[in-house]
Protein backbone atom coordinates (compact mmCIF):
# COMPACT_ATOMS: atom_id res chain seq x y z
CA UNK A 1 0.00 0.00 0.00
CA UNK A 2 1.94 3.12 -1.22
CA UNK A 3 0.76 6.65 -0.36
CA UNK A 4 1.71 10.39 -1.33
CA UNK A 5 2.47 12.54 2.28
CA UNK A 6 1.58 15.99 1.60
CA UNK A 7 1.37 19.50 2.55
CA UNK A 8 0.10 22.56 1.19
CA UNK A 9 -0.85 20.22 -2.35
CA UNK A 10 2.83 19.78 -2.11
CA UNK A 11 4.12 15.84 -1.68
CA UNK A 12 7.06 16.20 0.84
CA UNK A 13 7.29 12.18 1.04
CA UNK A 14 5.83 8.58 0.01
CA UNK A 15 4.87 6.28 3.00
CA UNK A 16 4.82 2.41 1.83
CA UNK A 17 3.66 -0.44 3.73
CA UNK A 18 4.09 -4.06 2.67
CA UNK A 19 2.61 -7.23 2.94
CA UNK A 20 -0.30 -7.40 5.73
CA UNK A 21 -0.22 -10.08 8.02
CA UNK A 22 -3.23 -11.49 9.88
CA UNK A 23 -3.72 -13.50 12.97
CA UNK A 24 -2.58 -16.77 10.95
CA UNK A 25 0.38 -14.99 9.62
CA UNK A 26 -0.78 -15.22 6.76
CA UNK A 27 -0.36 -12.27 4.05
CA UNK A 28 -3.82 -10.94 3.52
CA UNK A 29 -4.55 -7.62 0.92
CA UNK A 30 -4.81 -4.18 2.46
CA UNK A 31 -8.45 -2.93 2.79
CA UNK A 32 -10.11 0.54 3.34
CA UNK A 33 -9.89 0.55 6.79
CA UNK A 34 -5.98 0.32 5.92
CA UNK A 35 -6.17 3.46 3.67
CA UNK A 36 -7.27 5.94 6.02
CA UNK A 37 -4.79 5.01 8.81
CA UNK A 38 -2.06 5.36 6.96
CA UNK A 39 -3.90 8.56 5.00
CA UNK A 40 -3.94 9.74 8.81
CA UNK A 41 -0.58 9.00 9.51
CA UNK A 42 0.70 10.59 5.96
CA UNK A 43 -1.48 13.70 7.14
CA UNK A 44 0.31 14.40 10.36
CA UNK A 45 3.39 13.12 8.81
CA UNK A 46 3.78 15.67 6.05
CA UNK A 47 2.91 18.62 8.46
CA UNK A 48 5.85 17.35 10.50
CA UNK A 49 8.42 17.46 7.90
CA UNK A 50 7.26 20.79 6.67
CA UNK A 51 7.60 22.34 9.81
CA UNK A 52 10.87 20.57 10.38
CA UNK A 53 12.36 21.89 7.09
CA UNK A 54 11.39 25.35 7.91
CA UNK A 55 12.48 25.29 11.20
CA UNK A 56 15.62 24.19 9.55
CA UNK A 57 15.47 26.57 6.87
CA UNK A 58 14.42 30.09 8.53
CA UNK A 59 17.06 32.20 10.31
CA UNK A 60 14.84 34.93 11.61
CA UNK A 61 12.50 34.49 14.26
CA UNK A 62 13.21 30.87 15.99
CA UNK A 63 11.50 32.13 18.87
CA UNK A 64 7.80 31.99 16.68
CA UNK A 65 8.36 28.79 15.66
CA UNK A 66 9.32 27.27 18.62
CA UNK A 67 5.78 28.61 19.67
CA UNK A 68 4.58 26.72 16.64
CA UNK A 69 5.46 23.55 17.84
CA UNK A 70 4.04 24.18 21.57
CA UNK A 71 1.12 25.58 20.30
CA UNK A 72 0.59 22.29 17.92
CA UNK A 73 1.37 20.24 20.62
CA UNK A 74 -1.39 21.39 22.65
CA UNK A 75 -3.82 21.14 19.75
CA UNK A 76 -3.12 17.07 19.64
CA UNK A 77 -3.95 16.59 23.32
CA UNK A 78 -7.60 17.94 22.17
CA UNK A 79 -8.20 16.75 18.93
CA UNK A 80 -10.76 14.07 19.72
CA UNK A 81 -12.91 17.11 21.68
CA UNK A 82 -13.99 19.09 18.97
CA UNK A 83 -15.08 22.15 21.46
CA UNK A 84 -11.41 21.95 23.42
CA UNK A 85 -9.53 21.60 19.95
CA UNK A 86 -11.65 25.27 19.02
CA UNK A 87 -10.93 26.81 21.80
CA UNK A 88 -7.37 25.92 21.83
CA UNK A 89 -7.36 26.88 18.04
CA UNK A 90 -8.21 30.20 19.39
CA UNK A 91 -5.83 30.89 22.08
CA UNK A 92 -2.99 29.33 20.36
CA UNK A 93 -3.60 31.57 17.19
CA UNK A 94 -3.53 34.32 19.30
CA UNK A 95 -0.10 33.50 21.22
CA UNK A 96 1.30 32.47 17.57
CA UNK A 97 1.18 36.76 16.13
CA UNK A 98 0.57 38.05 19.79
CA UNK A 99 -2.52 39.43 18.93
CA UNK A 100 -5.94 41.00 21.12
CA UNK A 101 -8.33 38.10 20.18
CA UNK A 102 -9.61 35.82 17.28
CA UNK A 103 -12.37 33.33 15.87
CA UNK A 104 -12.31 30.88 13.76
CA UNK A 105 -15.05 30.07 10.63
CA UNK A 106 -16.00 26.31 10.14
CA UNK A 107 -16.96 25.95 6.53
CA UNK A 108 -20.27 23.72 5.92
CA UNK A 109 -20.53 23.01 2.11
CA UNK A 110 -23.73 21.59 2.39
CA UNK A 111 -25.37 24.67 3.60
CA UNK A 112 -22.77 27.29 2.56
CA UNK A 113 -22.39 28.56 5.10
CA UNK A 114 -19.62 29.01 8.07
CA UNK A 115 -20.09 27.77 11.70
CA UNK A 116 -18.50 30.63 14.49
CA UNK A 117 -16.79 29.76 17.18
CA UNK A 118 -16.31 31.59 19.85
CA UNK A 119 -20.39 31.97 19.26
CA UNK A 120 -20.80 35.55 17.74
CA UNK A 121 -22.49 38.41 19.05
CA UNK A 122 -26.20 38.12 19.89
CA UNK A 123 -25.58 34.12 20.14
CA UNK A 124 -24.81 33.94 15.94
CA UNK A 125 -23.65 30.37 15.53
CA UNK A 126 -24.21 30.43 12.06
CA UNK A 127 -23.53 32.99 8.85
CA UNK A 128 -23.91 32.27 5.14
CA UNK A 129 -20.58 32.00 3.50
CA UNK A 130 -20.03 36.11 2.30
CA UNK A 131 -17.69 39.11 2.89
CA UNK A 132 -14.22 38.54 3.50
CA UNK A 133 -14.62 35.27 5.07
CA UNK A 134 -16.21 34.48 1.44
CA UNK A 135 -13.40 35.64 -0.36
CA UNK A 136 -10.84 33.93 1.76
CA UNK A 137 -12.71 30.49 1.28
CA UNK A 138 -12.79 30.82 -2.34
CA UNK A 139 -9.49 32.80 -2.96
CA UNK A 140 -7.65 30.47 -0.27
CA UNK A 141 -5.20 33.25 0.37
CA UNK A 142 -5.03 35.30 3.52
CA UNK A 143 -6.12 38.58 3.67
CA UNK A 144 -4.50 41.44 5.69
CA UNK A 145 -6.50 44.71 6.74
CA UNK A 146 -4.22 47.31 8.55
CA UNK A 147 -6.85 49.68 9.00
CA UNK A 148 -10.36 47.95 9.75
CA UNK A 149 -11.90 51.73 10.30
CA UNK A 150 -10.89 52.95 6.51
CA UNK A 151 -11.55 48.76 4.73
CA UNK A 152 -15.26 49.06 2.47
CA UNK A 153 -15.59 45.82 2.69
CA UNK A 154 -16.30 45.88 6.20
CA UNK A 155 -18.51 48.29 6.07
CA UNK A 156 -21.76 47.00 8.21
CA UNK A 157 -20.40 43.80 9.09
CA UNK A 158 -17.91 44.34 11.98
CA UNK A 159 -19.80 45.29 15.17
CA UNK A 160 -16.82 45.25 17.42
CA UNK A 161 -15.31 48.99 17.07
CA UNK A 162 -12.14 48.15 19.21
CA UNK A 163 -10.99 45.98 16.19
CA UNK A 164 -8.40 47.98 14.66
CA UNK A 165 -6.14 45.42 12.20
CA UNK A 166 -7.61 42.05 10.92
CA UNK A 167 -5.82 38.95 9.10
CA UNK A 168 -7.80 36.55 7.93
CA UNK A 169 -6.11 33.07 7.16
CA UNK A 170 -7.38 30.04 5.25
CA UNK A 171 -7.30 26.55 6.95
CA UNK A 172 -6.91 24.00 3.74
CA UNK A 173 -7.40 20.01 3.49
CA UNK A 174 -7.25 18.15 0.36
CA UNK A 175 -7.37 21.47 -1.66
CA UNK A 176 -10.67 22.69 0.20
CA UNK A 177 -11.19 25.29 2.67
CA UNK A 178 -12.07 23.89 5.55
CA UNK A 179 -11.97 26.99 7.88
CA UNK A 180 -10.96 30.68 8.45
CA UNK A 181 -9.14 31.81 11.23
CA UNK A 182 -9.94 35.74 11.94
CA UNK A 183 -7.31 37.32 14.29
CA UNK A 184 -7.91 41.13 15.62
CA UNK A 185 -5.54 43.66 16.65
CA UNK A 186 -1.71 42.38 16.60
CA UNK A 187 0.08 43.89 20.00
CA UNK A 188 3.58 45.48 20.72
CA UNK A 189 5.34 44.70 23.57
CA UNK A 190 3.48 47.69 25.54
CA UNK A 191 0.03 45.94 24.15
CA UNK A 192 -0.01 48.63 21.48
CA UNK A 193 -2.01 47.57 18.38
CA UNK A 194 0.09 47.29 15.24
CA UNK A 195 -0.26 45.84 11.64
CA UNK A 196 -0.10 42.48 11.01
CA UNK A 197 3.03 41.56 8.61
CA UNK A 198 3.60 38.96 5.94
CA UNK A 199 5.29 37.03 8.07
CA UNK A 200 2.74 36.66 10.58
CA UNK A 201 0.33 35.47 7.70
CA UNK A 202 3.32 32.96 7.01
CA UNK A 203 3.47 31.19 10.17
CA UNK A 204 -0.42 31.23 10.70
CA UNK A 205 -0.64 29.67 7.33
CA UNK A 206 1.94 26.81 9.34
CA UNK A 207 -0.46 26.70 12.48
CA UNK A 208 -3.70 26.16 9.74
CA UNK A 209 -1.69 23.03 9.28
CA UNK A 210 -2.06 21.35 12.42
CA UNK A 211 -5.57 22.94 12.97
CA UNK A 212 -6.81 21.21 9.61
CA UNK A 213 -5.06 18.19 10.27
CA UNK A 214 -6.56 18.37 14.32
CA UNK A 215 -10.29 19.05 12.81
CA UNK A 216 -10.07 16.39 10.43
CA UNK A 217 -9.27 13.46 13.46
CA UNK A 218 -11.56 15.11 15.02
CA UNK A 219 -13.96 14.85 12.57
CA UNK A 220 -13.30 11.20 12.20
CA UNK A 221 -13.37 10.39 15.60
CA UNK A 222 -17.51 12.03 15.12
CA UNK A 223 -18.01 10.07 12.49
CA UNK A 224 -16.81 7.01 14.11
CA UNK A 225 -18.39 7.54 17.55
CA UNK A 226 -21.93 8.01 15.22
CA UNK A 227 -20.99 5.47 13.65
CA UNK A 228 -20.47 3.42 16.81
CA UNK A 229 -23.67 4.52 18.10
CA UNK A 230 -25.96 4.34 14.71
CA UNK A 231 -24.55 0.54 14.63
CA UNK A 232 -25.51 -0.18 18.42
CA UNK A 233 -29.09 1.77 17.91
CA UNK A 234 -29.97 -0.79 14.72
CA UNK A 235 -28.49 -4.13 16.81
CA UNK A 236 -31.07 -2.72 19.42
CA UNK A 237 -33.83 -2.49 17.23
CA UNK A 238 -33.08 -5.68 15.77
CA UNK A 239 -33.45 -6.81 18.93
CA UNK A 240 -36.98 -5.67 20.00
CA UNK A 241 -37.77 -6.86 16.61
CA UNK A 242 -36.94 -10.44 17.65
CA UNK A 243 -39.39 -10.16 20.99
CA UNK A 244 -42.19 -9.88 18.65
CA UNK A 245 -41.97 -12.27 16.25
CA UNK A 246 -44.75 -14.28 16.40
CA UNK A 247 -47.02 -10.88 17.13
CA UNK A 248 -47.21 -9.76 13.39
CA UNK A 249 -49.22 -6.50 14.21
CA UNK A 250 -47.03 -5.68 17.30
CA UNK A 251 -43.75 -6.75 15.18
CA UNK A 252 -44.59 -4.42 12.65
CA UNK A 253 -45.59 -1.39 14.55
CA UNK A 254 -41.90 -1.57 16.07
CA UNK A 255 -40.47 -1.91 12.99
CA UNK A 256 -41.68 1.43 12.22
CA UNK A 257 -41.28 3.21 15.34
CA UNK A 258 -37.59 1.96 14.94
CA UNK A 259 -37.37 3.16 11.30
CA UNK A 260 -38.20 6.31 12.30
CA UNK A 261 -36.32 6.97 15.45
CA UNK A 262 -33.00 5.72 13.31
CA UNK A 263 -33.54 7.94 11.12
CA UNK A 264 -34.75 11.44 12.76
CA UNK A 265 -38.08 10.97 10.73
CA UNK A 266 -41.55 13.08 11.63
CA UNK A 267 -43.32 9.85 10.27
CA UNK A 268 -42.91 6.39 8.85
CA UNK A 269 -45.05 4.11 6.32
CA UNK A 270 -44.33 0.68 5.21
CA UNK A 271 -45.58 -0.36 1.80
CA UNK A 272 -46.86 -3.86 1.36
CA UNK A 273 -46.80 -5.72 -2.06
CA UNK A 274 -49.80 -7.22 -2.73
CA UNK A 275 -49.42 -8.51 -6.53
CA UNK A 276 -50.19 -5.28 -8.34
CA UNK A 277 -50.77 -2.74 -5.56
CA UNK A 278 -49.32 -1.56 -2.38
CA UNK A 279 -51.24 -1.50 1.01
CA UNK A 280 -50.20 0.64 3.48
CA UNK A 281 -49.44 -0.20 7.05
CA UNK A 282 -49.67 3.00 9.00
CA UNK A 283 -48.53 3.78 12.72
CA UNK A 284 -51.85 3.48 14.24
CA UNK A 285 -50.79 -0.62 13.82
CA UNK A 286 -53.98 -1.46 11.42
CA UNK A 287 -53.55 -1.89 7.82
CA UNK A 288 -55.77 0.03 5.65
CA UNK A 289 -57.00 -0.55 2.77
CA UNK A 290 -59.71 0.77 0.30
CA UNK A 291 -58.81 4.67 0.17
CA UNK A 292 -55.29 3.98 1.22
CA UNK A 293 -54.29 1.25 -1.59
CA UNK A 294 -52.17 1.98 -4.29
CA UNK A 295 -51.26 0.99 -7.59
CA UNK A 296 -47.65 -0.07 -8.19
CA UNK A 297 -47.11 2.65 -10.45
CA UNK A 298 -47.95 5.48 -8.23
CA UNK A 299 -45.71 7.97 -6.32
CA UNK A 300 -42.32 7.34 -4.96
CA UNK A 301 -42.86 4.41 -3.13
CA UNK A 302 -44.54 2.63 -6.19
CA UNK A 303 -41.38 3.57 -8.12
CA UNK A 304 -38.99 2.42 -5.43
CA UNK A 305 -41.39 -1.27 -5.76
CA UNK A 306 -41.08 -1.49 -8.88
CA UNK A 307 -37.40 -0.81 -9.43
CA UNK A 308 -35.91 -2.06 -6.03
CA UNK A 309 -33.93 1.42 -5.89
CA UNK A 310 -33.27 3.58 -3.03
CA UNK A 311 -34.81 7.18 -3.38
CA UNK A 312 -33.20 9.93 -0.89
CA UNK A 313 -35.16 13.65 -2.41
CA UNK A 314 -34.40 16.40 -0.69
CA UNK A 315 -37.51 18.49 -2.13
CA UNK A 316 -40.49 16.19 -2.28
CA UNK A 317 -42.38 18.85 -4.28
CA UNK A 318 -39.69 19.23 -7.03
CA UNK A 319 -39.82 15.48 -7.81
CA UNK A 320 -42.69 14.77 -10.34
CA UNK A 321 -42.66 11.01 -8.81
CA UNK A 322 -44.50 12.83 -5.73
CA UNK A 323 -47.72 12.32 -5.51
CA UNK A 324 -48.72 15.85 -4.10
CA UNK A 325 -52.73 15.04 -3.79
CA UNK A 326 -52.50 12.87 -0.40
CA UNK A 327 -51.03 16.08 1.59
CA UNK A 328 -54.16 18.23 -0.37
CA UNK A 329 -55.70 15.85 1.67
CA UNK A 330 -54.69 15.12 4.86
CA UNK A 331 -53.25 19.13 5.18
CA UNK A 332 -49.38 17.36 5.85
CA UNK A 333 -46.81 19.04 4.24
CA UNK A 334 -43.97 16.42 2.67
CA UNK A 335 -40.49 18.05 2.50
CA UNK A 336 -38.33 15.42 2.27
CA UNK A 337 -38.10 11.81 1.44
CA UNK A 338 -36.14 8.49 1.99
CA UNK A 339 -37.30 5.66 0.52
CA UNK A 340 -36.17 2.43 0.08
CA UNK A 341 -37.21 -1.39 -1.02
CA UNK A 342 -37.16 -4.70 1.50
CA UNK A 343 -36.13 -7.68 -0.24
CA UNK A 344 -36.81 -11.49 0.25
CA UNK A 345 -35.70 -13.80 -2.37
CA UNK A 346 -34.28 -11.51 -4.52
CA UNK A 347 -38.37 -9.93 -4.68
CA UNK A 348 -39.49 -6.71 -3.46
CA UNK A 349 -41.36 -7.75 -0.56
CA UNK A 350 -42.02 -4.17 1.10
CA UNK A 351 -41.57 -0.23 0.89
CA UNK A 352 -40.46 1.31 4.10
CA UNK A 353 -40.82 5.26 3.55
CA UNK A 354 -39.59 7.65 6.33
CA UNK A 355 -40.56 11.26 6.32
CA UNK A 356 -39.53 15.00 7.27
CA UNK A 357 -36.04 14.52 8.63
CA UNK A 358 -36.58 16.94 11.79
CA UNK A 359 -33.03 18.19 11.52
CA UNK A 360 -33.35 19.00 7.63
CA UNK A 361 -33.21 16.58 4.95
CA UNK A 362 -32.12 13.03 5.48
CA UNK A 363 -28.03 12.68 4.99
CA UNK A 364 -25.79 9.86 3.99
CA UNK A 365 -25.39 8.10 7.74
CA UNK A 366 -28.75 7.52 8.25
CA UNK A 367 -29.77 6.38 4.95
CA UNK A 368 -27.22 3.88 5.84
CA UNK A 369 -28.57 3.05 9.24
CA UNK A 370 -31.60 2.24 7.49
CA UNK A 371 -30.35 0.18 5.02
CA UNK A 372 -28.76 -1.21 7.80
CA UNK A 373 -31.97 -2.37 9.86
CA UNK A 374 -34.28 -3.08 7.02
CA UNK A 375 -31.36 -5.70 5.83
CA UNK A 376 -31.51 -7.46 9.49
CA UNK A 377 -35.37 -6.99 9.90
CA UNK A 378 -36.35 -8.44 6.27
CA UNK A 379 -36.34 -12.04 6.87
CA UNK A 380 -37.56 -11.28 10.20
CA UNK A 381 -40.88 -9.52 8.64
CA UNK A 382 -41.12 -12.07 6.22
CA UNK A 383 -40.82 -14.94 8.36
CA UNK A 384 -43.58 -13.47 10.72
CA UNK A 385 -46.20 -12.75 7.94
CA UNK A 386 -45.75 -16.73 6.87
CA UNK A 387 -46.17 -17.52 10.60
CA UNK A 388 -49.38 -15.11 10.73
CA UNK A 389 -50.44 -16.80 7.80
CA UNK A 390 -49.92 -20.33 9.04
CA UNK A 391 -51.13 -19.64 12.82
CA UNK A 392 -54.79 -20.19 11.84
CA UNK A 393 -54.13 -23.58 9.93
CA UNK A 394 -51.96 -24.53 13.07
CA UNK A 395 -55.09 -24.08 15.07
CA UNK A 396 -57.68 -25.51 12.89
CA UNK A 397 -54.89 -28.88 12.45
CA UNK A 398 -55.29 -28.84 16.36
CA UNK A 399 -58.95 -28.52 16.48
CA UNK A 400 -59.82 -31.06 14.18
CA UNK A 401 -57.07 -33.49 15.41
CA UNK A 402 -59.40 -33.57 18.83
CA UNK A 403 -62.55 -34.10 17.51
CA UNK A 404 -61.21 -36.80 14.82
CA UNK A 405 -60.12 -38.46 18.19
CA UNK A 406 -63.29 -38.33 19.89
CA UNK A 407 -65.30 -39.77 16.78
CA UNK A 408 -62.37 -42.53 16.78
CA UNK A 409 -63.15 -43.37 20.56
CA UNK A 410 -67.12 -43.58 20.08
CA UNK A 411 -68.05 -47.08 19.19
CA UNK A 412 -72.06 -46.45 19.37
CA UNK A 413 -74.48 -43.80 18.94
CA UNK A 414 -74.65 -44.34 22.26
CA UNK A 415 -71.31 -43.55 23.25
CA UNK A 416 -71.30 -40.17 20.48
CA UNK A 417 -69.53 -37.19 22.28
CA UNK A 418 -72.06 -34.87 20.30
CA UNK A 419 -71.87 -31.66 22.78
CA UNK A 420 -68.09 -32.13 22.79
CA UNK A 421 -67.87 -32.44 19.18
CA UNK A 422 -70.35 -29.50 18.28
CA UNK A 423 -67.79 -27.76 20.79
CA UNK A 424 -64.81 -29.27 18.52
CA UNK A 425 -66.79 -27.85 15.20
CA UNK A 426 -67.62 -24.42 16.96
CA UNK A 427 -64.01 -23.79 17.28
CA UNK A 428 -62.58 -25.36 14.19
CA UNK A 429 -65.04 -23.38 12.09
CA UNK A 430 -64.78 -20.23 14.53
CA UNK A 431 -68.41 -19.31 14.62
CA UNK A 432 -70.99 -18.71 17.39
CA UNK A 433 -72.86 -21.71 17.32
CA UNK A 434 -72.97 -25.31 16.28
CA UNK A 435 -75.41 -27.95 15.68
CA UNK A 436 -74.46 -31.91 15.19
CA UNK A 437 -77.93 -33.15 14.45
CA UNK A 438 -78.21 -37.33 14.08
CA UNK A 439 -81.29 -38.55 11.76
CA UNK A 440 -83.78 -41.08 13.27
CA UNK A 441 -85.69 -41.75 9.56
CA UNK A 442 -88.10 -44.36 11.56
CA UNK A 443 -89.25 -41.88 13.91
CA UNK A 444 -88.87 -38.77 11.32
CA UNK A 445 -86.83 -36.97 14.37
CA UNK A 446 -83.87 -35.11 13.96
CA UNK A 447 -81.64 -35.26 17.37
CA UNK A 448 -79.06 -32.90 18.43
CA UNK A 449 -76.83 -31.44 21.24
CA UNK A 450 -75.76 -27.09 20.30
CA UNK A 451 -72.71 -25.39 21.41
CA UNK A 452 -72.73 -22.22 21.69
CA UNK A 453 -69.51 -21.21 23.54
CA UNK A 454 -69.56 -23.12 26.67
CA UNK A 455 -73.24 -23.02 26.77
CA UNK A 456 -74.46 -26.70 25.36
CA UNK A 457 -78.12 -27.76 24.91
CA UNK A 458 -80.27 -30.63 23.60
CA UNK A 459 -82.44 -29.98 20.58
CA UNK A 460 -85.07 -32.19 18.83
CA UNK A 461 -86.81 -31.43 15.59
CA UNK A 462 -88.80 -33.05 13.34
CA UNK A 463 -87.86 -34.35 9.73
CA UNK A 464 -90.81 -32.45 8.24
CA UNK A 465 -88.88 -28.82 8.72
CA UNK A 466 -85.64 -26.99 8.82
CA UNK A 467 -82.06 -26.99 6.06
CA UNK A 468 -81.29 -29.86 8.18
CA UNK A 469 -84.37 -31.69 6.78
CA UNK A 470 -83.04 -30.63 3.73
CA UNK A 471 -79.80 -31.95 3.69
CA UNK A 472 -81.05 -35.05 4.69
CA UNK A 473 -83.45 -34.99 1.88
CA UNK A 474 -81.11 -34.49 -0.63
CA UNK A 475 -77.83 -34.71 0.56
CA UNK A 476 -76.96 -31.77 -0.57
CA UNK A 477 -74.44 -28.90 0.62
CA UNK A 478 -76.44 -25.19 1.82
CA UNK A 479 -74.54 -22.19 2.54
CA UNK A 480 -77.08 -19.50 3.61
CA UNK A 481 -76.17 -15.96 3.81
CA UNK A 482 -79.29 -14.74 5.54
CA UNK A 483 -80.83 -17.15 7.61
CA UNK A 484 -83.97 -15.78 8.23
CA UNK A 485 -85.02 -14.66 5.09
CA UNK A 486 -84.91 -18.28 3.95
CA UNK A 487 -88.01 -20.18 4.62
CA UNK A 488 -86.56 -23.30 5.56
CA UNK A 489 -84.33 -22.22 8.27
CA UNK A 490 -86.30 -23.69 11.81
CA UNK A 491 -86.50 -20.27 13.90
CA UNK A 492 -87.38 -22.19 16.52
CA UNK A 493 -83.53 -23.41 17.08
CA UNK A 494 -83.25 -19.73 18.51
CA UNK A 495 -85.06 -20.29 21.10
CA UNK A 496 -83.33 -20.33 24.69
CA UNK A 497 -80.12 -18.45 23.09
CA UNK A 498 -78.77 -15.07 24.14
């Protein structure tokens, strides 16, 4: 693994590592993981041997670099607290030139814009990217004002009137501008306030080096520790998953509470494939259908079914996919969307869509956290629908297990467990009431025992009347949707039931 060190888009050295062992000694290739250690190490590495070749090189002032090196030195013992490391950043800028006070700019790209620390005046955290700090990050050159009172371009933006001279100073990484550092009012030795020089600029431009260097572990040490904590929030909603996985309704409404909490969402939907249309399982745990059914080729979320892509908008309204009629509606207004497919078998089993990221839009991490948790819970969700779907024929396997083994015990009509088996029926069928009626043709008498949940009761009635006269008759099947609109139903079997 061979890697340029460099500094100021300048490589000072190559660091080269060969042949990766692992635990077997065995040699093994070098992964990503591998890459940005040794792109850390290169980082810190080429800052050292720039400073070391112009400590070696300058012949003036030994006394500010030897500051430098303290100052840097301090900056490593906070670089994995991002809020120490700024203040520090601060100070130490400040020793460096021997100057009043300063503040440095954290550049967002995202939202172009600049993060302030120390916090501004009137609590301003945040300023869009404009002015001189603007010019700085885009010019990535510093900027010297010697007379802040007489400098147009500061004209309305500087509230502090005891700033008198101002250098601003770029902080680079990988050819961006990462940060400004704004320093006020360079001091004499009687704490007189003087110009800043050149070589002040110079050997600020050498403390940016650390600084960027500092913000970028500290940056990764963020990342990691979200990282860290995004993988131990989807293991534990894995793991509630798993406590209800025989509950389908229960399993499902915490597979959308955890969808959304993983992913900062203001509300969560799961799309279910059914053939050529998607039903949708809301939070309220019931899954509607009729008004809330959908055909495959509507909206995101029939998109994302259809293709098995990922969909991450960031204006819900500017995509034409967006089906803008449902917030007409319901009055909700969709801003941002992140929508992806669940897969079983290679088939689109599911949509999960998550909603309104609270802090903005929804960013890189925790589209991966969801990926993440919808790649665990998949199988899980599957695997509970087929054991929804197979409960009941577990049941009815049961029921009618028992009451084939009563009719096996009963050797006469005598002996004929009728209440227990009308019981047996009751349950297998899962309806209010049952009748086992047996036919006495000599007597034209139909006997019987009724369950009707643990209530049981014997019934007689005569040949002459009733669908069980009919079936008898003809031996045929009758399924009767509305009993007593149909003449031969016996009303009298009614009688004595709640």
């Amino acid at each position: 693994l061979c890697m340029p060190v460099m500094c100021e888009h300048e490589i000072v050295a190559v660091a080269q590592i060969v042949n990766k062992r692992n635990k077997e000694g065995q040699t093994v290739p070098f992964d990503k993981e591998d890459e940005n250690t040794l792109s850390t190490f290169a980082l810190y590495a080429g800052v050292a041997l720039r400073t070391a070749r112009l400590w070696s090189s300058t012949s003036g002032d030994m006394k500010g670099y030897k500051t430098l090196m303290e100052v840097s030195l301090r900056l490593q013992e906070h670089a994995f607290n991002r809020e120490s490391l700024l203040d520090e950043t601060v100070q130490g800028a400040c020793d460096l030139v021997h100057a009043d006070k300063a503040c440095i700019y954290i550049v967002n790209e995202q939202r172009q814009s600049v993060e302030i620390h120390p916090v501004g005046p009137a609590g301003v955290t945040q300023v869009p990217i404009k002015g001189l700090v603007g010019e700085v990050v885009l010019r990535q050159e510093p900027i010297i004002i010697d007379d802040v009172a007489s400098e147009p371009r500061l004209t309305g933006h500087l509230t502090d009137r005891t700033v008198q001279t101002l250098i601003y100073v770029p902080l680079l990484a990988q050819g961006r501008t990462i940060a400004v550092l704004e320093v006020m009012n360079k001091l004499d030795d009687n704490d007189e306030v003087q110009p800043f020089k050149p070589a002040d600029a110079s050997i600020l431009q050498q403390f940016g080096t650390h600084i960027s260097s500092a913000l970028n572990n500290s940056r990764m040490a963020e990342v990691l520790d979200t990282r860290i904590k995004s993988a131990d929030a989807v293991v534990e909603g894995t793991r509630r998953l798993a406590e209800y996985f025989l509950d389908e309704d229960r399993f499902m409404k915490e597979f959308t509470k955890t969808a959304q909490a993983i992913t900062s969402a203001d509300r969560c939907y799961l799309y279910i494939v059914r053939h050529s249309h998607l039903e949708v399982y809301m939070p309220t745990g019931k899954l509607q259908k009729g008004e809330l059914r959908q055909p495959m080729s509507s909206g995101i979320q029939g998109h994302v079914a259809t293709t098995g892509e990922t969909v991450n908008i960031r204006d819900a309204y500017a995509d034409p996919r967006f089906v803008q009629e449902v917030d007409v509606q319901t009055g909700y207004r969709t801003k941002c969307i992140l929508c992806m497919p669940l897969f079983h078998n290679g088939h689109v089993i599911a949509v999960i869509q998550v909603v309104n990221n609270i802090h903005g839009v929804f960013s890189e991490s925790e589209q991966d956290k969801l990926a993440a948790f919808i790649k665990l819970a998949s199988f899980m969700l599957h695997a509970t629908w087929k054991h929804a779907e197979m409960a009941p024929r577990a049941r009815t396997n049961e029921v009618m297990v028992t009451a084939l083994t009563r009719l096996a015990q009963a050797e006469t009509h005598m002996d004929f467990p009728q209440g227990l088996v009308c019981e047996d029926v009751r349950k297998l069928m899962d309806c209010e009431r049952a009748h086992f009626f047996i036919a006495d043709t000599e007597r034209h008498l139909l006997y019987s025992k009724s369950a009707q949940k643990m209530l049981t009761k014997d019934l007689q009635a005569s040949l002459n009347m009733g669908m069980a006269t009919e079936v008898v008759r003809t031996g045929r099947v009758i399924n009767c949707r509305d009993a007593y609109r149909d003449k031969r139903f016996n009303r009298s079997l009614d009688a004595g039931y709640p």
